[in-house]
Amino acid sequence: MNAGTGSIWLFLCLGLAGSALPAHFGFRVLAWRQHLDRGHPLPAGVNDGGLAYSWWLMRFGHRRLHDRNLDFFAATAGISGWLALIGVVGTVTLITA
């Protein structure tokens, strides 16, 4: 089997998205629970803990709350969210190109 450079990049992007996306969703749930349990005020538009909350975490909006545990969960969710986004965009780009 002849695996070209495009195949290797596709494999790497799929692996990146496949590992970072579940990590993002898992840590987002932990950050959401920590956020609610500590009684921190929620920013406008993220009351349901959905994609808007993910985007808020990916922009590191949690930093102003100064909660060490929330910082850990939210930073991990944010970083893995950016990695997942890169992997998904790379996968879509390589498949459609």
Phi, psi and omega in degrees: 000135182256104179265114180278180181298321179299322179294321179293315178297321178297316178300317180294318179292321176296319178294320179296311179294322183290337178260325183281327182295312176297324178296319179299312182293321179295314180286334174296319178297316178297318178295319179299313179297318178298318179301313181289318183295325179277350178074026177290145177293140179271140176292159181299134175089000181242025185292343182262352180075019183270219185295328177296323177293321176301315181295321178298319177293321181292339175265008177057042178291343181288343187301327184288348181278342176055049177244116185300316181293317177296322177302318180296307182296314185289321179294319177296319177296318181294313180295315179292332175294316177295319177296319178296319179298317177298316180295319180292315178297317178297319178296312180297318179298316182290327179287319184278343182282000000 
